[in-house]
Tab-separated table of C-alpha atoms and ligand atoms in Angstrom:
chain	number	residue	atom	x	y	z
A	1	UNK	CA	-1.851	-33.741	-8.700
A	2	UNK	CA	-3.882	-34.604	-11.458
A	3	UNK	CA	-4.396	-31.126	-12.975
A	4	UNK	CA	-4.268	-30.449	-16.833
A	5	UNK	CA	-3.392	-27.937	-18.549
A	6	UNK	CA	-6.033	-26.382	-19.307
A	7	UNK	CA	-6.529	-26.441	-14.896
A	8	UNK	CA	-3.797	-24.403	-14.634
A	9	UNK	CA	-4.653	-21.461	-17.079
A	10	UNK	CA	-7.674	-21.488	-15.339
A	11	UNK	CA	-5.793	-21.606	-12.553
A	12	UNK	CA	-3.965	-18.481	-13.452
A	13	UNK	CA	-6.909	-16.671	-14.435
A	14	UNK	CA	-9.356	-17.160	-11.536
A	15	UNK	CA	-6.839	-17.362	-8.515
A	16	UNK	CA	-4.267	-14.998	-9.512
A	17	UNK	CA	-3.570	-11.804	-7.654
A	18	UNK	CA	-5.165	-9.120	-9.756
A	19	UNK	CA	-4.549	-5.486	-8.896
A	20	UNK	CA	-5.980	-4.619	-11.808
A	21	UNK	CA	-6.786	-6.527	-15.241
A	22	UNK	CA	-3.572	-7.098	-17.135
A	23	UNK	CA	-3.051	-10.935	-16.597
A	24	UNK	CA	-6.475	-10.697	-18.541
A	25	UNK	CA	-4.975	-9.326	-21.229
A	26	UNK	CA	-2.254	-11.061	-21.133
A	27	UNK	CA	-4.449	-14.807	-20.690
A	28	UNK	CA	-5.983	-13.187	-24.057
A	29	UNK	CA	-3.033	-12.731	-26.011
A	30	UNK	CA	-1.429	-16.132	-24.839
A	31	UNK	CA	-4.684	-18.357	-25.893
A	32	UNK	CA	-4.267	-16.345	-28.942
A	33	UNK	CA	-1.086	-17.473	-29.347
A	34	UNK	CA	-1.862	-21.030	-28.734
A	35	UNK	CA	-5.038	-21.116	-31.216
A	36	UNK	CA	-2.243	-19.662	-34.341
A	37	UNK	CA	0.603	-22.620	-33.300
A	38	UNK	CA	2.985	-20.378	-32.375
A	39	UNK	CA	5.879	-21.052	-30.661
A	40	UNK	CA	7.396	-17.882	-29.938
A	41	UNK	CA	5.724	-14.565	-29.581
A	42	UNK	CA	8.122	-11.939	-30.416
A	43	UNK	CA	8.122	-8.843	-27.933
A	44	UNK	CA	6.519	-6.533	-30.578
A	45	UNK	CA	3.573	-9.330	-31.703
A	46	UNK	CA	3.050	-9.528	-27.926
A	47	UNK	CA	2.619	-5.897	-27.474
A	48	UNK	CA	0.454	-5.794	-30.671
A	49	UNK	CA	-2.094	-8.063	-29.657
A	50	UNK	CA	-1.772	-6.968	-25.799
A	51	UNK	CA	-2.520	-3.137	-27.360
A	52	UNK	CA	-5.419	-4.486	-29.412
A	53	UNK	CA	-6.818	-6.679	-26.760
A	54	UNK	CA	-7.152	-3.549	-24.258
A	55	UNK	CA	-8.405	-1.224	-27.506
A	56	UNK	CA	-11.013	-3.484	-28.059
A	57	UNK	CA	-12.140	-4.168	-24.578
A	58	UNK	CA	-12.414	-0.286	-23.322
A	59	UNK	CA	-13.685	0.663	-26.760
A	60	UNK	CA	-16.653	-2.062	-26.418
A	61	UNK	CA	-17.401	-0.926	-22.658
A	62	UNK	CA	-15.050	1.402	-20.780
A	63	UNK	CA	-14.697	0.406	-17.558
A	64	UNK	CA	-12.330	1.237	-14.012
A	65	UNK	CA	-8.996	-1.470	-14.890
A	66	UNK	CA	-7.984	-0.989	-11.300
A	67	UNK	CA	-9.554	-0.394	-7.775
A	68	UNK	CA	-8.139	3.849	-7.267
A	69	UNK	CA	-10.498	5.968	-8.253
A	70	UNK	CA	-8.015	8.488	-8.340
A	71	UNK	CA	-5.763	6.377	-10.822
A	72	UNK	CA	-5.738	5.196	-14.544
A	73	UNK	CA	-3.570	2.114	-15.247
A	74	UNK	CA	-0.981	2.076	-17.299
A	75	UNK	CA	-3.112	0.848	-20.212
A	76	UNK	CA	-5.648	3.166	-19.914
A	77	UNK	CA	-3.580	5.940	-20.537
A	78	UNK	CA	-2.263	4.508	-23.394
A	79	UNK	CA	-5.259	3.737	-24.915
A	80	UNK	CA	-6.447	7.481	-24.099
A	81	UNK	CA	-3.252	8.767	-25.512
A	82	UNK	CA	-4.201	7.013	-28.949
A	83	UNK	CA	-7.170	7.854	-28.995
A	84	UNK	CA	-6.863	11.722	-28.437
A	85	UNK	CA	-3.987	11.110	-31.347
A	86	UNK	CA	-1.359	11.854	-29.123
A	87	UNK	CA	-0.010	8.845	-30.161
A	88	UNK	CA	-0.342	6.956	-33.428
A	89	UNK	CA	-1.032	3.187	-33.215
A	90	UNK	CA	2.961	1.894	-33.325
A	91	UNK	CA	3.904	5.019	-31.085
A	92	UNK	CA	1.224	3.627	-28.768
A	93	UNK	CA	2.089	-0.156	-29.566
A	94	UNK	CA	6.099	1.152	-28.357
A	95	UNK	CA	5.267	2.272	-25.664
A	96	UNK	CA	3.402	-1.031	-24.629
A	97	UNK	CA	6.393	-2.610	-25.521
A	98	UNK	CA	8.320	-0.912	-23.150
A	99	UNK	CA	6.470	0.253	-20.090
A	100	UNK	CA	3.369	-2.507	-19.809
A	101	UNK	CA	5.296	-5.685	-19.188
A	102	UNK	CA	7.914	-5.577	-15.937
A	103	UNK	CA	5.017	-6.516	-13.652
A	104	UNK	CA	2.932	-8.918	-15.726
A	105	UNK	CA	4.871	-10.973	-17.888
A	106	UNK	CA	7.020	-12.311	-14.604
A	107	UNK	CA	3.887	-12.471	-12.837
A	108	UNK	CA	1.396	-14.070	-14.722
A	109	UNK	CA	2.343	-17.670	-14.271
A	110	UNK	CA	1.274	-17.316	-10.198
A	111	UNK	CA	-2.065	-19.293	-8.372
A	112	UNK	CA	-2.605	-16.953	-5.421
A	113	UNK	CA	0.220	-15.920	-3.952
A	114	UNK	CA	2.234	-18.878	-4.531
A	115	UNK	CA	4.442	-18.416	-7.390
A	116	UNK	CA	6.275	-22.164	-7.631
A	117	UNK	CA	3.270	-23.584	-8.690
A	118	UNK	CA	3.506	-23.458	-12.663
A	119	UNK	CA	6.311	-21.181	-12.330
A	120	UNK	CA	7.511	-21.326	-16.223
A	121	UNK	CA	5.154	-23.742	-17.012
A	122	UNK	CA	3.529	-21.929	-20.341
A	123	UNK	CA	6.527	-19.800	-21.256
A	124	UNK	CA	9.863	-18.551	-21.103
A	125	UNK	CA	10.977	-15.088	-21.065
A	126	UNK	CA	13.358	-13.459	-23.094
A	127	UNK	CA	12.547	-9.698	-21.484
A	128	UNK	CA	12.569	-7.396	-24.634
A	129	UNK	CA	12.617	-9.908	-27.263
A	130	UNK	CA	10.457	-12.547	-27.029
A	131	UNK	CA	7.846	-15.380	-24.813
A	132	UNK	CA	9.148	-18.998	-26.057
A	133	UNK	CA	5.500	-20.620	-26.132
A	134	UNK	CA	5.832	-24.074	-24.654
A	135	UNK	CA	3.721	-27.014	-25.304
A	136	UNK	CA	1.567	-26.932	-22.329
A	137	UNK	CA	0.119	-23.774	-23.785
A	138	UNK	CA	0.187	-24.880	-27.343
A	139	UNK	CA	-1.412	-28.448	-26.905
A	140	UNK	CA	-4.825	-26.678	-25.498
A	141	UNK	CA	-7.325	-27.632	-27.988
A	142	UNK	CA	-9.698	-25.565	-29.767
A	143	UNK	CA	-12.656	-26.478	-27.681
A	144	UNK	CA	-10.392	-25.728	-24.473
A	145	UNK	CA	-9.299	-22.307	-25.674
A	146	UNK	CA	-13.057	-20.995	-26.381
A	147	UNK	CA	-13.879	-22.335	-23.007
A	148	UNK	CA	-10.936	-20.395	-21.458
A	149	UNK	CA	-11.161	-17.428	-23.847
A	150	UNK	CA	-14.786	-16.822	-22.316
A	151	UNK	CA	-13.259	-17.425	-18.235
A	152	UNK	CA	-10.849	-14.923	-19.394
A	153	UNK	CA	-14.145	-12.554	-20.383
A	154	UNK	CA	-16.170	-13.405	-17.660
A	155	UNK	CA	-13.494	-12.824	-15.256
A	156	UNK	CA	-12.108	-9.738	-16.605
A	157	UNK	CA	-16.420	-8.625	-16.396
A	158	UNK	CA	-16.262	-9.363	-12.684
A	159	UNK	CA	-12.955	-7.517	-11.989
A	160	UNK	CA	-14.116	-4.613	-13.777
A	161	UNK	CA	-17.335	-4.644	-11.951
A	162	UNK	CA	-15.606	-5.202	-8.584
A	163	UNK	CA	-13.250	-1.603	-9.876
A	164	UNK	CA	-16.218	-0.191	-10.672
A	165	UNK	CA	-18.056	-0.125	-7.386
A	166	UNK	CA	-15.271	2.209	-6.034
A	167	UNK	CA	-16.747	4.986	-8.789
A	168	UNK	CA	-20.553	4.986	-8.270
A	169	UNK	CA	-21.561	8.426	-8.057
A	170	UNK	CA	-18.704	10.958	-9.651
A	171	UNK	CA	-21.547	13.946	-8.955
A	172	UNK	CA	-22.089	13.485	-5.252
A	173	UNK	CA	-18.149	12.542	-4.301
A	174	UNK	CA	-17.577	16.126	-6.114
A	175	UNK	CA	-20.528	18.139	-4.357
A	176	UNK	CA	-19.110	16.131	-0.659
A	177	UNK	CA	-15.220	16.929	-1.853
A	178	UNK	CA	-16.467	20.275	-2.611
A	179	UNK	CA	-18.444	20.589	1.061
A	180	UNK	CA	-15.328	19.281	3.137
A	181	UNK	CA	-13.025	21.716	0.844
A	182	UNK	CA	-15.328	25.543	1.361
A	183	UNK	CA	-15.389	24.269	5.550
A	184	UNK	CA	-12.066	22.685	5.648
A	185	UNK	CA	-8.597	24.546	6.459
A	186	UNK	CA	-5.004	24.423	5.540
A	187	UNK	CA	-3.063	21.738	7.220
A	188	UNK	CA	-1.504	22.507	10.451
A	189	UNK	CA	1.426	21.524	12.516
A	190	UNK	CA	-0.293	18.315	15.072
A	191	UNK	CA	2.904	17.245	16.717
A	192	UNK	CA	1.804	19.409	19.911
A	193	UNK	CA	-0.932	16.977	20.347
A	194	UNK	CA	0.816	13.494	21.120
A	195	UNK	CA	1.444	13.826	24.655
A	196	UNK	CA	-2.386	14.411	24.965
A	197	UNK	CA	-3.800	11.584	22.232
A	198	UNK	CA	-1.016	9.141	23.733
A	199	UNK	CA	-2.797	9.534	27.088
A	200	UNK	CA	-5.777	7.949	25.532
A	201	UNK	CA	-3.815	5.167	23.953
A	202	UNK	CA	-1.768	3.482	25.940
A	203	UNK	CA	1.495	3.710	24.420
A	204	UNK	CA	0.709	1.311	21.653
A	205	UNK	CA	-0.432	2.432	17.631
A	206	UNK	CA	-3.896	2.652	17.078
A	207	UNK	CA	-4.020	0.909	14.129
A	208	UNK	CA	-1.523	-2.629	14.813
A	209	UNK	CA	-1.430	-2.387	18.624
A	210	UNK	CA	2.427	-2.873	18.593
A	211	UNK	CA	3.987	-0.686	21.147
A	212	UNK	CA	5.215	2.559	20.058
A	213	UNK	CA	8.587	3.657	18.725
A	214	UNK	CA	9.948	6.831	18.735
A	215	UNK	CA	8.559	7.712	15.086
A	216	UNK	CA	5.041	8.581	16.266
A	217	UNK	CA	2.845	9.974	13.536
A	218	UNK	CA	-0.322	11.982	14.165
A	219	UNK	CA	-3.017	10.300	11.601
A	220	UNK	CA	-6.508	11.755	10.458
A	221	UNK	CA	-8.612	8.281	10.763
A	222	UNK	CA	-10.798	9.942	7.973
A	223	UNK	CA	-8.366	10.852	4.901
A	224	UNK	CA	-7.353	13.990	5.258
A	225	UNK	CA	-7.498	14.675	1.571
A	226	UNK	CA	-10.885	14.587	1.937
A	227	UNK	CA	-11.820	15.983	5.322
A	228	UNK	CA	-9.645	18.368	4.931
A	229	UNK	CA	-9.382	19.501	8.154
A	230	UNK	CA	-7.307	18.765	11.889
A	231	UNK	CA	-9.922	18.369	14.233
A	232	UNK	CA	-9.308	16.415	17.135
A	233	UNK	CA	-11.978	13.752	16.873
A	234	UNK	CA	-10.433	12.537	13.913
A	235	UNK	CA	-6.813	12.261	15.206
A	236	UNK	CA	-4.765	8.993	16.663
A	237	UNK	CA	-1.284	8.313	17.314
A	238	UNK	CA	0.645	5.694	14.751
A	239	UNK	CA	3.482	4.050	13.813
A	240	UNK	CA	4.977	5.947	11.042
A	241	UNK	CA	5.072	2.638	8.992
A	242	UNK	CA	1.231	2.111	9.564
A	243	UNK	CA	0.555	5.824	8.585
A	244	UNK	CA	2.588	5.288	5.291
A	245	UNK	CA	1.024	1.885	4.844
A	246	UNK	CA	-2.762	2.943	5.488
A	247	UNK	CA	-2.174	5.975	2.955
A	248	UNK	CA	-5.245	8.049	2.555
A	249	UNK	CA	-7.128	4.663	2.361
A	250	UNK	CA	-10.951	4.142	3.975
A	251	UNK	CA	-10.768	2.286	6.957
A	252	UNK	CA	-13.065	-0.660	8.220
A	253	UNK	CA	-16.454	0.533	10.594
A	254	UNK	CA	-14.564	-1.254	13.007
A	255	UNK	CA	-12.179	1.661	13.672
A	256	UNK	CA	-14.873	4.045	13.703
A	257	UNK	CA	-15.930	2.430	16.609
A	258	UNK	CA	-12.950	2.472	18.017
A	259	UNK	CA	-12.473	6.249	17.332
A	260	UNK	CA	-16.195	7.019	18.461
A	261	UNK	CA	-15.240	5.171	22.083
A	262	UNK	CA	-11.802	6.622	22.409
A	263	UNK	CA	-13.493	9.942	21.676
A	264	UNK	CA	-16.086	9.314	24.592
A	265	UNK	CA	-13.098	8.852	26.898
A	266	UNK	CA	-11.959	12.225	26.161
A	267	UNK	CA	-15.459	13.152	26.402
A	268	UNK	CA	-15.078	12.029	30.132
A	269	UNK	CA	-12.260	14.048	30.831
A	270	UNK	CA	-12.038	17.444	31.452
A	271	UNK	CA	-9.533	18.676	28.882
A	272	UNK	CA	-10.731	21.598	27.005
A	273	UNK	CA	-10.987	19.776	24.088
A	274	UNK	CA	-13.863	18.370	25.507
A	275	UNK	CA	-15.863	21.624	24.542
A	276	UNK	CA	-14.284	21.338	21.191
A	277	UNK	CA	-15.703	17.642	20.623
A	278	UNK	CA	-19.238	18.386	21.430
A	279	UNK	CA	-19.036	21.644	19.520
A	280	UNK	CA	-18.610	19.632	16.426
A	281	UNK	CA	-19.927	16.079	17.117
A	282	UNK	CA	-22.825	16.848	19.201
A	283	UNK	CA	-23.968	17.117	22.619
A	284	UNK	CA	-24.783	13.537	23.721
A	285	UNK	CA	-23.086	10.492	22.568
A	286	UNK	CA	-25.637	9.376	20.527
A	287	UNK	CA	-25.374	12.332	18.299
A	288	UNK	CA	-21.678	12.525	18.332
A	289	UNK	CA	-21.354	8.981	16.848
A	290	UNK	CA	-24.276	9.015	14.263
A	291	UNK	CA	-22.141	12.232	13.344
A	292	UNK	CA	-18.960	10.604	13.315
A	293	UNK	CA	-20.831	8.179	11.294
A	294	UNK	CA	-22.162	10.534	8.678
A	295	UNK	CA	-19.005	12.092	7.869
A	296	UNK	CA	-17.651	8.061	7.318
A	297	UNK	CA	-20.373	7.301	4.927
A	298	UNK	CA	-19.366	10.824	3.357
A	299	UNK	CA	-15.958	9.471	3.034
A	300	UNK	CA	-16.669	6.386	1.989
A	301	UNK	CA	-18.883	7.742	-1.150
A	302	UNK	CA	-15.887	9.436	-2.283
A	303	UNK	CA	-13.387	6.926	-1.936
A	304	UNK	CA	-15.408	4.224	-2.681
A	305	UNK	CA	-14.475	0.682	-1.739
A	306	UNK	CA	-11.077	1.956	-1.552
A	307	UNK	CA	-10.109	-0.017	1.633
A	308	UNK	CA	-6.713	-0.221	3.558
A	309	UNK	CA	-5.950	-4.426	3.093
A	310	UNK	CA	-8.920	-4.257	0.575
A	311	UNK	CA	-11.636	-4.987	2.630
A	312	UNK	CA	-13.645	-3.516	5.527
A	313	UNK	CA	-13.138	-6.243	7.720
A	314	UNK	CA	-9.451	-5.872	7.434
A	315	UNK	CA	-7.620	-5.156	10.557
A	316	UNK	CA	-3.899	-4.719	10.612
A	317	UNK	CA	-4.238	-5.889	15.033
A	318	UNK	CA	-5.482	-9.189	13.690
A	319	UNK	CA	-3.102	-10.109	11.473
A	320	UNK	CA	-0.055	-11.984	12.262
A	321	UNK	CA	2.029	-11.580	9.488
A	322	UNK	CA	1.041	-7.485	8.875
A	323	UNK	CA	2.326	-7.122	13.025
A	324	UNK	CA	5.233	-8.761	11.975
A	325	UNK	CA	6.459	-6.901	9.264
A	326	UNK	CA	5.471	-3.273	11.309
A	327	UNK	CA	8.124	-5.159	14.066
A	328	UNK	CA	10.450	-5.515	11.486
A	329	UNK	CA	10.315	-2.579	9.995
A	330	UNK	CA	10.571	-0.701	13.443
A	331	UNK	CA	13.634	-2.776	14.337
A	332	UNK	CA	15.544	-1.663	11.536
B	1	ZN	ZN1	1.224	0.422	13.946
């Protein structure tokens, strides 16, 4: 392969897996590194400059480091913590030091998911004391670090803007939270309902399509958390392992559908909660899925792009390797 240097930082920073922005931080502080000649980077100069490189950043424009609305990274609370003075800058700059780097530093040197591919190939670690800088990273030139200091901004822009989308409208996902919360109810007991969903199932998980073990979980398609209540249009049988997996994560439109048609087929029966369906949903199908619909969009303003897999398309039927694992993990 004729790649350079330089082709693999870039490497790093545009293919890498990023859960949230620290290999940004982290590019930053290396090309740093590189532009002082530096062949080690002590643990404590790394944390300095990692510290400074986040202060600077959320001080210039404070934006989501990571996809859960619900969550602050580990960074951000840091930086908060300074800020409010509960910690002063080499309390702060400590705890960097030893809580910000297990995931990272190991991590950073990864193109996708592949992590052979430059393996050590810009440093070694010396966990606690020190990055030995090697001379792929310190022959990048001057002209080559500005152009990857600004992929390293433009990049960490786009990340922050693809976080950010998850966190539109704070007001309305309160006032719908609040709406679910006065008509909601505490959380009751749903095992009595399995013999009944499973009838509308098959005996295989709604969400995978693998047969069913004996762990069968009851799961609100629509996060409980925010719907707040049991009501049986919202409620399918699961693996365990899928209902631990999925988390109170949004689901793709293409389960919607496929809770709007299993809900029809009840609607074809003559169970009593038949009654209870159109009570809530509506009277003709129509109604009962641009309902089902409306409370989804609710949901999804909330909980943003907050997707099980991280996408809306993603379906845990269609993919080998996820059916594989929920095999494995029920074979245990
Ligand atoms: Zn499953």
């Amino acid at each position: 392969m004729n790649f350079t240097n330089e082709d693999y930082f870039k490497g790093i920073v545009l293919f890498g897996l990023n859960a949230a922005t620290y290999k940004m931080a982290l590019a930053q502080t290396l090309l740093k590194a590189s532009r002082e000649g530096k062949t080690e980077l002590s643990w404590e100069e790394l944390s300095t400059t990692y510290f400074d490189a986040y202060k600077a950043r959320l001080a210039a424009n404070s934006m989501p480091q990571q996809g859960n609305p619900n969550r602050l990274t580990k960074m951000e609370r840091i930086i908060k913590e300074h800020e409010l003075g509960v910690l002063t800058s080499n309390q702060a700059i400590d705890k960097v030091a030893d809580t910000a780097f297990d995931d990272v530093v190991p991590r950073f040197q990864t193109i996708g998911s592949d992590k052979n591919i430059v393996a050590s190939y810009f440093y070694d670690i010396e966990k606690g004391k020190k990055l030995v800088l090697k001379d792929s990273l310190l022959s990048l030139t001057e002209p080559q670090i500005n152009t990857l200091q600004q992929e390293v901004h433009a990049r960490w822009g786009l990340l922050e803007g693809a976080f950010s989308i998850n966190q539109t409208n704070f007001e309305l996902a309160n006032n719908i939270r609040e709406i679910y919360l006065k008509n909601g109810h505490e959380r009751k007991a749903l095992t009595h309902n399995i013999p009944f969903l499973s009838g509308y199932q098959g005996n295989v998980c709604f969400y995978c399509g693998e047969p069913m073990d004996d762990n069968i979980h009851v799961d609100h398609v629509l996060p409980r958390q925010v719907i707040n209540h049991d009501e049986i249009w919202n409620l399918v049988l699961s693996h365990g392992d899928c209902n631990l997996l999925k988390s109170d994560r949004l689901v793709g439109q293409h389960f919607v559908e496929k809770l709007i048609a299993r809900n029809e087929n009840i609607m074809g029966s003559n169970h009593p909660w038949k009654a209870k369906i159109q009570s809530t949903l509506g009277s003709t199908p129509k109604k009962r899925a641009s309902n089902l619909n409306m409370h989804y969009d609710n949901i999804k303003s909330v909980l943003g792009r907050y997707y099980w897999g991280g996408s809306d398309s993603y379906n845990p039927a269609s993919d080998p390797f996820y059916r594989r694992l929920i095999t494995a993990l029920n074979n245990k």
